[in-house]
Structures are given as C-alpha cells and as structure tokens.
mmCIF file of C-alpha atoms in Angstrom:
data_model
loop_
_atom_site.group_PDB
_atom_site.id
_atom_site.type_symbol
_atom_site.label_atom_id
_atom_site.label_comp_id
_atom_site.label_asym_id
_atom_site.label_seq_id
_atom_site.Cartn_x
_atom_site.Cartn_y
_atom_site.Cartn_z
ATOM 1 C CA MET A 1 -76.511 82.947 65.387
ATOM 2 C CA ALA A 2 -79.412 84.243 67.416
ATOM 3 C CA THR A 3 -82.744 83.676 65.736
ATOM 4 C CA SER A 4 -85.480 86.160 64.976
ATOM 5 C CA LEU A 5 -88.190 86.576 67.596
ATOM 6 C CA GLN A 6 -91.116 84.272 67.027
ATOM 7 C CA LYS A 7 -94.228 85.872 65.523
ATOM 8 C CA HIS A 8 -97.618 85.466 67.183
ATOM 9 C CA THR A 9 -101.132 85.925 65.964
ATOM 10 C CA SER A 10 -102.690 89.361 66.412
ATOM 11 C CA ASP A 11 -105.294 88.077 68.901
ATOM 12 C CA PHE A 12 -102.650 86.674 71.231
ATOM 13 C CA LYS A 13 -102.886 88.253 74.683
ATOM 14 C CA PRO A 14 -99.509 88.467 76.427
ATOM 15 C CA PRO A 15 -99.252 87.570 80.108
ATOM 16 C CA PRO A 16 -99.219 90.400 82.680
ATOM 17 C CA GLY A 17 -96.265 92.746 82.311
ATOM 18 C CA HIS A 18 -95.255 91.409 78.906
ATOM 19 C CA GLY A 19 -94.992 93.363 75.684
ATOM 20 C CA LYS A 20 -93.774 92.846 72.154
ATOM 21 C CA ILE A 21 -92.900 95.225 69.323
ATOM 22 C CA ALA A 22 -91.887 94.370 65.767
ATOM 23 C CA CYS A 23 -91.137 97.243 63.388
ATOM 24 C CA HIS A 24 -90.577 96.951 59.644
ATOM 25 C CA LEU A 25 -90.364 99.203 56.578
ATOM 26 C CA PRO A 26 -93.167 98.572 54.071
ATOM 27 C CA SER A 27 -92.018 98.206 50.470
ATOM 28 C CA GLY A 28 -91.809 101.487 48.574
ATOM 29 C CA THR A 29 -92.087 103.726 51.661
ATOM 30 C CA ARG A 30 -89.783 105.543 54.073
ATOM 31 C CA LYS A 31 -92.186 105.363 57.027
ATOM 32 C CA PRO A 32 -91.799 102.351 59.365
ATOM 33 C CA ALA A 33 -94.846 100.407 60.475
ATOM 34 C CA PHE A 34 -95.511 98.108 63.434
ATOM 35 C CA SER A 35 -96.455 94.550 62.562
ATOM 36 C CA THR A 36 -96.658 93.757 66.289
ATOM 37 C CA PHE A 37 -97.460 96.304 68.976
ATOM 38 C CA ARG A 38 -98.946 95.007 72.208
ATOM 39 C CA ALA A 39 -98.473 95.170 75.959
ATOM 40 C CA SER A 40 -100.376 94.058 79.045
ATOM 41 C CA TYR A 41 -100.897 95.715 82.425
ATOM 42 C CA PRO A 42 -98.943 97.258 84.117
ATOM 43 C CA LEU A 43 -96.969 97.917 80.911
ATOM 44 C CA LYS A 44 -98.159 100.264 78.190
ATOM 45 C CA PHE A 45 -96.723 101.407 74.827
ATOM 46 C CA LEU A 46 -97.341 104.727 73.091
ATOM 47 C CA THR A 47 -95.995 105.794 69.703
ATOM 48 C CA PRO A 48 -95.794 109.499 68.759
ATOM 49 C CA LYS A 49 -96.015 110.826 65.239
ATOM 50 C CA VAL A 50 -92.579 110.968 63.668
ATOM 51 C CA HIS A 51 -91.790 112.787 60.444
ATOM 52 C CA ILE A 52 -88.166 111.690 60.056
ATOM 53 C CA PRO A 53 -87.621 109.154 57.240
ATOM 54 C CA TYR A 54 -87.022 105.557 58.378
ATOM 55 C CA LEU A 55 -87.556 106.484 62.045
ATOM 56 C CA ALA A 56 -90.171 105.250 64.518
ATOM 57 C CA ALA A 57 -90.404 105.931 68.268
ATOM 58 C CA VAL A 58 -92.062 104.130 71.173
ATOM 59 C CA TYR A 59 -92.607 105.275 74.746
ATOM 60 C CA PHE A 60 -92.596 102.674 77.533
ATOM 61 C CA LEU A 61 -95.022 103.557 80.331
ATOM 62 C CA SER A 62 -96.223 101.915 83.499
ATOM 63 C CA TYR A 63 -99.443 102.647 85.320
ATOM 64 C CA GLY A 64 -98.786 104.724 88.423
ATOM 65 C CA GLY A 65 -95.575 106.157 87.016
ATOM 66 C CA GLY A 66 -93.287 103.417 88.237
ATOM 67 C CA MET A 67 -92.778 99.781 89.166
ATOM 68 C CA VAL A 68 -93.963 98.442 92.506
ATOM 69 C CA SER A 69 -92.513 95.595 94.525
ATOM 70 C CA GLY A 70 -93.133 92.315 92.741
ATOM 71 C CA ASP A 71 -93.666 93.772 89.265
ATOM 72 C CA SER A 72 -92.087 91.719 86.498
ATOM 73 C CA ILE A 73 -91.776 93.349 83.072
ATOM 74 C CA CYS A 74 -90.610 91.494 79.977
ATOM 75 C CA ILE A 75 -90.305 93.200 76.567
ATOM 76 C CA ASP A 76 -89.383 91.714 73.189
ATOM 77 C CA ILE A 77 -88.239 94.038 70.398
ATOM 78 C CA GLU A 78 -87.496 93.286 66.747
ATOM 79 C CA THR A 79 -86.372 95.836 64.162
ATOM 80 C CA PHE A 80 -86.241 94.824 60.511
ATOM 81 C CA GLN A 81 -83.988 96.084 57.731
ATOM 82 C CA ASN A 82 -83.642 99.852 57.188
ATOM 83 C CA VAL A 83 -85.662 100.742 60.291
ATOM 84 C CA ASN A 84 -84.410 103.193 62.936
ATOM 85 C CA LEU A 85 -86.383 102.535 66.131
ATOM 86 C CA MET A 86 -86.047 104.707 69.231
ATOM 87 C CA LEU A 87 -87.216 103.493 72.660
ATOM 88 C CA LEU A 88 -88.064 106.164 75.235
ATOM 89 C CA THR A 89 -89.662 106.571 78.654
ATOM 90 C CA GLN A 90 -91.779 109.433 79.967
ATOM 91 C CA GLY A 91 -89.795 110.582 82.974
ATOM 92 C CA SER A 92 -87.488 108.523 85.148
ATOM 93 C CA THR A 93 -88.300 104.876 85.851
ATOM 94 C CA LYS A 94 -89.321 104.886 89.514
ATOM 95 C CA ILE A 95 -88.773 101.726 91.543
ATOM 96 C CA TYR A 96 -90.920 101.755 94.668
ATOM 97 C CA LYS A 97 -89.879 100.266 97.998
ATOM 98 C CA GLN A 98 -89.712 96.529 98.569
ATOM 99 C CA ARG A 99 -92.459 94.890 100.575
ATOM 100 C CA ALA A 100 -91.408 93.434 103.921
ATOM 101 C CA GLN A 101 -90.626 89.707 103.896
ATOM 102 C CA LYS A 102 -92.110 87.045 106.117
ATOM 103 C CA GLU A 103 -89.897 85.681 108.848
ATOM 104 C CA SER A 104 -89.923 82.441 110.823
ATOM 105 C CA ILE A 105 -88.482 81.943 114.304
ATOM 106 C CA HIS A 106 -86.370 78.899 115.071
ATOM 107 C CA ASP A 107 -85.934 78.379 118.797
ATOM 108 C CA SER A 108 -82.588 76.654 118.299
ATOM 109 C CA SER A 109 -81.036 79.807 116.905
ATOM 110 C CA GLU A 110 -79.905 82.837 118.820
ATOM 111 C CA CYS A 111 -81.350 85.116 116.149
ATOM 112 C CA LEU A 112 -84.263 85.252 113.771
ATOM 113 C CA GLN A 113 -83.867 83.011 110.736
ATOM 114 C CA ALA A 114 -85.484 84.242 107.554
ATOM 115 C CA GLU A 115 -87.334 82.115 105.079
ATOM 116 C CA PRO A 116 -85.914 82.036 101.543
ATOM 117 C CA LYS A 117 -86.593 85.308 99.784
ATOM 118 C CA ASN A 118 -89.876 85.366 97.896
ATOM 119 C CA LEU A 119 -88.823 86.166 94.338
ATOM 120 C CA SER A 120 -92.194 87.837 93.700
ATOM 121 C CA SER A 121 -91.120 90.729 95.956
ATOM 122 C CA VAL A 122 -88.213 91.656 93.674
ATOM 123 C CA THR A 123 -88.948 94.228 90.991
ATOM 124 C CA ARG A 124 -87.673 92.890 87.677
ATOM 125 C CA GLN A 125 -87.436 94.070 84.108
ATOM 126 C CA SER A 126 -85.986 92.331 81.064
ATOM 127 C CA LEU A 127 -85.601 93.492 77.480
ATOM 128 C CA ASN A 128 -84.710 91.176 74.597
ATOM 129 C CA ALA A 129 -83.994 92.899 71.284
ATOM 130 C CA TYR A 130 -83.164 91.465 67.884
ATOM 131 C CA VAL A 131 -81.777 93.995 65.393
ATOM 132 C CA HIS A 132 -81.642 93.043 61.722
ATOM 133 C CA GLU A 133 -78.969 94.075 59.241
ATOM 134 C CA SER A 134 -79.034 97.768 58.198
ATOM 135 C CA SER A 135 -81.344 98.698 61.088
ATOM 136 C CA LEU A 136 -80.673 100.824 64.158
ATOM 137 C CA LEU A 137 -82.100 100.466 67.659
ATOM 138 C CA LEU A 138 -81.769 103.401 70.051
ATOM 139 C CA GLN A 139 -82.475 102.649 73.708
ATOM 140 C CA LEU A 140 -82.661 106.129 75.292
ATOM 141 C CA PRO A 141 -84.685 105.981 78.522
ATOM 142 C CA GLU A 142 -84.737 108.455 81.361
ATOM 143 C CA PRO A 143 -82.630 107.312 84.353
ATOM 144 C CA THR A 144 -83.827 104.708 86.838
ATOM 145 C CA THR A 145 -84.554 106.032 90.330
ATOM 146 C CA CYS A 146 -84.834 103.530 93.171
ATOM 147 C CA PHE A 147 -86.727 104.592 96.286
ATOM 148 C CA ARG A 148 -85.628 103.754 99.814
ATOM 149 C CA ASP A 149 -85.568 99.964 100.427
ATOM 150 C CA ALA A 150 -86.272 99.177 96.770
ATOM 151 C CA GLU A 151 -84.827 96.076 95.138
ATOM 152 C CA TYR A 152 -84.483 96.099 91.353
ATOM 153 C CA VAL A 153 -82.997 93.641 88.856
ATOM 154 C CA GLN A 154 -82.783 94.477 85.159
ATOM 155 C CA SER A 155 -81.502 92.450 82.207
ATOM 156 C CA GLN A 156 -81.087 93.723 78.638
ATOM 157 C CA ILE A 157 -79.978 91.501 75.752
ATOM 158 C CA PHE A 158 -79.290 92.993 72.328
ATOM 159 C CA SER A 159 -78.751 90.490 69.510
ATOM 160 C CA LEU A 160 -77.466 92.112 66.323
ATOM 161 C CA GLU A 161 -77.056 90.713 62.867
ATOM 162 C CA ASN A 162 -73.860 91.718 61.100
ATOM 163 C CA GLY A 163 -74.351 95.258 59.785
ATOM 164 C CA ALA A 164 -76.855 96.256 62.482
ATOM 165 C CA SER A 165 -76.373 99.205 64.860
ATOM 166 C CA VAL A 166 -77.346 100.137 68.430
ATOM 167 C CA VAL A 167 -77.177 102.996 70.891
ATOM 168 C CA ILE A 168 -77.793 101.712 74.439
ATOM 169 C CA LEU A 169 -78.097 104.074 77.393
ATOM 170 C CA ASP A 170 -78.328 102.562 80.873
ATOM 171 C CA TRP A 171 -78.244 105.084 83.727
ATOM 172 C CA PHE A 172 -79.484 105.518 87.270
ATOM 173 C CA THR A 173 -79.624 108.075 90.082
ATOM 174 C CA SER A 174 -78.981 107.852 93.806
ATOM 175 C CA GLY A 175 -82.700 108.046 94.606
ATOM 176 C CA ARG A 176 -85.252 110.706 95.534
ATOM 177 C CA MET A 177 -82.744 113.426 96.327
ATOM 178 C CA SER A 178 -85.508 115.984 96.858
ATOM 179 C CA ARG A 179 -86.615 113.885 99.850
ATOM 180 C CA GLY A 180 -83.100 113.383 101.157
ATOM 181 C CA GLU A 181 -82.780 109.805 99.883
ATOM 182 C CA ARG A 182 -79.293 109.037 98.614
ATOM 183 C CA TRP A 183 -78.288 105.454 97.840
ATOM 184 C CA GLU A 184 -80.820 104.099 100.338
ATOM 185 C CA PHE A 185 -82.214 101.310 98.160
ATOM 186 C CA ALA A 186 -81.583 97.694 99.142
ATOM 187 C CA ARG A 187 -80.227 96.494 95.815
ATOM 188 C CA TYR A 188 -79.785 97.651 92.225
ATOM 189 C CA GLU A 189 -78.596 95.299 89.511
ATOM 190 C CA SER A 190 -78.526 96.031 85.794
ATOM 191 C CA GLY A 191 -76.897 93.992 83.049
ATOM 192 C CA VAL A 192 -76.357 94.645 79.334
ATOM 193 C CA ASN A 193 -75.383 91.840 76.945
ATOM 194 C CA LEU A 194 -74.460 92.631 73.340
ATOM 195 C CA LEU A 195 -74.261 89.838 70.773
ATOM 196 C CA ILE A 196 -73.036 90.320 67.193
ATOM 197 C CA GLY A 197 -73.803 87.528 64.747
ATOM 198 C CA GLY A 198 -74.616 85.244 67.678
ATOM 199 C CA LYS A 199 -71.299 85.954 69.447
ATOM 200 C CA LEU A 200 -71.221 87.630 72.840
ATOM 201 C CA VAL A 201 -68.944 90.672 72.536
ATOM 202 C CA LEU A 202 -69.933 92.692 75.611
ATOM 203 C CA ARG A 203 -71.311 91.883 79.037
ATOM 204 C CA ASP A 204 -71.611 94.792 81.442
ATOM 205 C CA VAL A 205 -73.158 94.407 84.905
ATOM 206 C CA VAL A 206 -73.663 97.022 87.618
ATOM 207 C CA LEU A 207 -74.454 95.661 91.091
ATOM 208 C CA LEU A 208 -74.975 97.907 94.096
ATOM 209 C CA GLN A 209 -76.308 96.733 97.431
ATOM 210 C CA ASN A 210 -76.474 98.317 100.830
ATOM 211 C CA GLY A 211 -75.056 97.265 104.182
ATOM 212 C CA ASP A 212 -75.585 93.662 105.249
ATOM 213 C CA TYR A 213 -78.176 92.979 102.570
ATOM 214 C CA ASN A 214 -78.149 89.288 101.666
ATOM 215 C CA ASN A 215 -80.057 87.564 98.880
ATOM 216 C CA ASN A 216 -80.817 84.647 101.223
ATOM 217 C CA CYS A 217 -81.912 86.737 104.146
ATOM 218 C CA ALA A 218 -84.864 89.083 104.595
ATOM 219 C CA SER A 219 -83.374 90.864 107.594
ATOM 220 C CA PHE A 220 -82.112 93.901 105.697
ATOM 221 C CA MET A 221 -85.317 95.902 106.072
ATOM 222 C CA LYS A 222 -85.734 94.885 109.713
ATOM 223 C CA ASN A 223 -82.201 95.313 110.959
ATOM 224 C CA LYS A 224 -80.796 98.149 108.858
ATOM 225 C CA ASP A 225 -79.252 101.023 110.774
ATOM 226 C CA GLU A 226 -77.828 104.388 109.760
ATOM 227 C CA ASN A 227 -74.332 102.997 109.181
ATOM 228 C CA ASN A 228 -75.600 100.248 106.902
ATOM 229 C CA ILE A 229 -78.050 102.376 104.974
ATOM 230 C CA ASN A 230 -75.330 104.924 104.176
ATOM 231 C CA ASN A 231 -72.822 102.336 103.076
ATOM 232 C CA LEU A 232 -73.216 103.152 99.375
ATOM 233 C CA ASN A 233 -73.479 106.852 100.109
ATOM 234 C CA ARG A 234 -70.019 106.858 101.693
ATOM 235 C CA ARG A 235 -68.508 104.869 98.843
ATOM 236 C CA LEU A 236 -70.079 106.809 95.965
ATOM 237 C CA GLU A 237 -70.169 110.387 97.233
ATOM 238 C CA PRO A 238 -70.202 113.014 95.866
ATOM 239 C CA TYR A 239 -71.649 111.435 92.716
ATOM 240 C CA GLU A 240 -75.419 111.123 92.365
ATOM 241 C CA CYS A 241 -75.802 109.775 88.823
ATOM 242 C CA PHE A 242 -74.004 107.076 86.839
ATOM 243 C CA ALA A 243 -74.392 106.122 83.187
ATOM 244 C CA THR A 244 -73.216 103.467 80.765
ATOM 245 C CA LEU A 245 -73.494 104.223 77.058
ATOM 246 C CA VAL A 246 -72.816 101.654 74.334
ATOM 247 C CA ILE A 247 -72.545 102.786 70.708
ATOM 248 C CA TYR A 248 -71.971 100.236 67.985
ATOM 249 C CA GLY A 249 -72.461 99.741 64.246
ATOM 250 C CA PRO A 250 -72.082 101.356 60.831
ATOM 251 C CA LYS A 251 -75.017 103.767 61.218
ATOM 252 C CA VAL A 252 -73.419 105.423 64.248
ATOM 253 C CA ILE A 253 -69.746 105.168 63.331
ATOM 254 C CA SER A 254 -69.494 108.970 63.295
ATOM 255 C CA LEU A 255 -70.601 109.026 66.957
ATOM 256 C CA THR A 256 -67.988 106.416 67.807
ATOM 257 C CA ASN A 257 -65.212 108.359 66.092
ATOM 258 C CA HIS A 258 -66.330 111.618 67.704
ATOM 259 C CA ILE A 259 -66.328 110.288 71.274
ATOM 260 C CA MET A 260 -62.945 108.582 70.827
ATOM 261 C CA ASP A 261 -61.496 111.849 69.483
ATOM 262 C CA GLU A 262 -62.879 113.694 72.530
ATOM 263 C CA PHE A 263 -61.483 111.088 74.889
ATOM 264 C CA ASP A 264 -58.031 111.341 73.298
ATOM 265 C CA LYS A 265 -58.009 115.048 74.184
ATOM 266 C CA ILE A 266 -58.248 114.324 77.902
ATOM 267 C CA VAL A 267 -55.034 114.940 79.803
ATOM 268 C CA VAL A 268 -54.662 112.774 82.897
ATOM 269 C CA ASP A 269 -53.260 114.901 85.691
ATOM 270 C CA LYS A 270 -53.483 115.268 89.428
ATOM 271 C CA MET A 271 -56.544 117.264 90.493
ATOM 272 C CA ASP A 272 -56.810 119.519 93.519
ATOM 273 C CA LYS A 273 -60.488 118.710 93.954
ATOM 274 C CA ILE A 274 -62.990 116.096 92.879
ATOM 275 C CA ALA A 275 -64.406 116.828 89.422
ATOM 276 C CA ASP A 276 -68.135 117.391 88.989
ATOM 277 C CA LEU A 277 -68.110 114.898 86.125
ATOM 278 C CA ILE A 278 -65.743 112.092 85.206
ATOM 279 C CA TRP A 279 -65.929 109.786 82.208
ATOM 280 C CA SER A 280 -63.998 107.184 80.277
ATOM 281 C CA ALA A 281 -64.303 105.512 76.884
ATOM 282 C CA SER A 282 -63.179 102.078 75.696
ATOM 283 C CA ALA A 283 -63.125 100.983 72.069
ATOM 284 C CA LEU A 284 -65.307 98.000 71.246
ATOM 285 C CA ARG A 285 -63.508 95.985 68.582
ATOM 286 C CA ILE A 286 -65.028 92.870 67.095
ATOM 287 C CA GLU A 287 -62.053 92.212 64.830
ATOM 288 C CA GLU A 288 -58.442 93.229 65.329
ATOM 289 C CA LYS A 289 -57.720 96.782 64.161
ATOM 290 C CA THR A 290 -61.429 97.407 63.590
ATOM 291 C CA ASN A 291 -63.102 99.992 65.817
ATOM 292 C CA ARG A 292 -66.841 99.590 65.318
ATOM 293 C CA GLY A 293 -68.072 100.760 68.698
ATOM 294 C CA VAL A 294 -67.371 102.351 72.052
ATOM 295 C CA VAL A 295 -68.385 101.839 75.690
ATOM 296 C CA ILE A 296 -68.627 105.017 77.779
ATOM 297 C CA LYS A 297 -68.840 105.242 81.577
ATOM 298 C CA VAL A 298 -69.978 108.474 83.234
ATOM 299 C CA ALA A 299 -70.360 109.724 86.821
ATOM 300 C CA GLY A 300 -71.724 113.137 87.792
ATOM 301 C CA VAL A 301 -72.592 115.059 90.931
ATOM 302 C CA THR A 302 -76.062 115.740 89.517
ATOM 303 C CA THR A 303 -78.322 114.110 86.958
ATOM 304 C CA GLU A 304 -78.376 117.285 84.890
ATOM 305 C CA ILE A 305 -74.580 117.354 84.587
ATOM 306 C CA VAL A 306 -74.635 113.805 83.223
ATOM 307 C CA ARG A 307 -77.528 114.678 80.908
ATOM 308 C CA SER A 308 -75.644 117.699 79.559
ATOM 309 C CA PHE A 309 -72.603 115.541 78.851
ATOM 310 C CA LEU A 310 -74.692 112.950 77.027
ATOM 311 C CA VAL A 311 -76.446 115.562 74.888
ATOM 312 C CA GLY A 312 -73.489 117.869 74.276
ATOM 313 C CA VAL A 313 -70.635 115.380 73.948
ATOM 314 C CA ALA A 314 -71.384 111.666 73.860
ATOM 315 C CA LEU A 315 -74.442 111.829 71.596
ATOM 316 C CA LYS A 316 -73.610 115.004 69.740
ATOM 317 C CA GLY A 317 -74.757 114.604 66.157
ATOM 318 C CA LEU A 318 -77.456 112.056 66.908
ATOM 319 C CA ASN A 319 -80.078 114.628 65.933
ATOM 320 C CA GLU A 320 -78.981 114.068 62.337
ATOM 321 C CA ILE A 321 -80.611 110.646 62.610
ATOM 322 C CA ILE A 322 -83.606 111.307 64.859
ATOM 323 C CA GLY A 323 -84.243 115.040 64.379
ATOM 324 C CA GLU A 324 -83.767 117.895 66.818
ATOM 325 C CA ASN A 325 -87.238 117.792 68.406
ATOM 326 C CA LEU A 326 -87.123 114.081 69.148
ATOM 327 C CA PHE A 327 -83.562 114.390 70.394
ATOM 328 C CA GLU A 328 -84.680 116.966 72.948
ATOM 329 C CA ARG A 329 -87.511 114.668 74.027
ATOM 330 C CA ALA A 330 -85.199 111.686 74.233
ATOM 331 C CA LEU A 331 -82.891 113.279 76.815
#
C-alpha cells in the first residue's frame, strides 16, 4: 500500500516550484485546518474562506499567470480522514512557448544534427496526492491552454486508501483561439494514475504532438511549416476542448450513478452532421459487480460547451458537497 507523505518541519523551505499541503480535521470541529501549507516561487497557494462543514479549498497560482519554458512544478497533497479538499486554479493554466534549442552542425551529415533536447526547456508539472479513508479530494482546475510552440508534460498520481473518494478533472483547449492559434503547440502530454489500496486501477494518458516533432530532435521549431503545424488541427477539428473526468468513491457514488444513468439514455444512431459535443462513460470497477466509479471523456467545439456539460450533467449535484457559490467558482 502507498504510504502517507512524509512530514517536514515548519521551517523547511521547499526547492523552487515545489509545494506541499496537508489538511486535517481538528478533534471536535467541522472546519478543516492545514498542518502544512507552503510553496516556493513560481508557485503560490491561496485559501479562501469556506463556510461548508468539512470542506477546505486551495487555489494554485503561478506568478505571471502561467508557466514559462523550463518551469518545473511539483505538488504534494495529503487529505486526512473526514476532510473534503477542493483544488482550484484562477483562470486557465497558460503554458508559454518553448525556448529555441541549441543546434550543432556536423559536416559529415547532409542536414543539421541537433544536440539532445535540454530537459530544462520542457514545462513540467507533477501532482502527488494521498487521500485517507473517509476523505474526498476534488481536483477541479480551469483547462490548460498551450501557446504556439509550447511543450508541456504533466503527471498526476492519486493514491487512495480504501474508503477514500476523488473527483479528478483534466482538460485542455486547442490554444489561444482569440489569436487564431489552434493546436499549434509542439507537444502536450498529461497522465492520470489512480491507485486504490496501493493497487493501480487506472492509468490514462493523453499525448498530442505536432508534425515531425521528435523528442530527440530540436528541429521542430526551426523546420515547422504550415502543413506540419496544422497536423493536429486537421485531425481534431472541429473540436477545441477535450476533458477527462474521473469520479470514484463512496462520497460521490450518487454522481457515479447519475452519470451512468444519463449515459444509458444515449441512443447510438447515424448523425447527419458532427455534434457540437460528444461524450462517453466507462464504469470503473475495482471488484467484479461493484461499480464504485466512472471515467468520462468529453469533446466540444468550444470550451463553454464542455463547461456547461460538466456543470449541468457530469457534476450535477456536486454543490451538495461544496456549496453553490464554490461550485460556480470551481467551474
């Protein structure tokens, strides 16, 4: 079984881009408290006042409103028994363009040969969460938006004790659509791992990369052309926003049952035109004949259409746990 995150002394200063949060429920109260709450530049945490019993909320922020090339963010989260912790972001997570790579010329080659990619140029973010029994972690960020030429790699690991619950939202847009950028980033990779009682029960990875981009070659930014840069655009049009939603555990079983009931109502039939929104749901069963969770995939022609689906269908009823005002702020 996965072990609890190690505790550190209060005067410990995390390395750049690292943060840690531990949230517990003091004896005799219904208001969670933070035993650990720290982050270092360029990462910042803010916690709003919450008046819902057993609920706490944290906003993840970055200076400058986004992550620049070479940023590396690492966050550790631990929620103790009977705590409901909601993780939010203020606005979409912006991933700025990748810095150009150095190149070396080898006379024996007919073309430029690139040096191995400098890993410091890749924008990275990792989240490691440990959720204790009878607690609930809600990961409800705004969507990730990668700028032209950006390269982003994200990893999220959620380790749950038996009896713990999670709601995990992982979604992204095609880019700065207001500036005409659609799927023009170099690479986007995001992975979600869910472990229950130390056992891996779900691994979901989204990998999108443009044209002739190659992890061992820095020539993408130099040699890209219109055909390459629109490679993803051609494959993904007309959809501009994609989402993965994972719901699991006893505290959100009503959400699981609701979304499966809605999915059962869908009639598969031939369509005359492409739908503005498409979605699917798959039951997440840890034991045979036991439906304790669901994995939902969504694609929409706009971010707002996906947002409306999440609020009005997939997460309908979540306000009973987090309150109506916070639910509006969450999505």
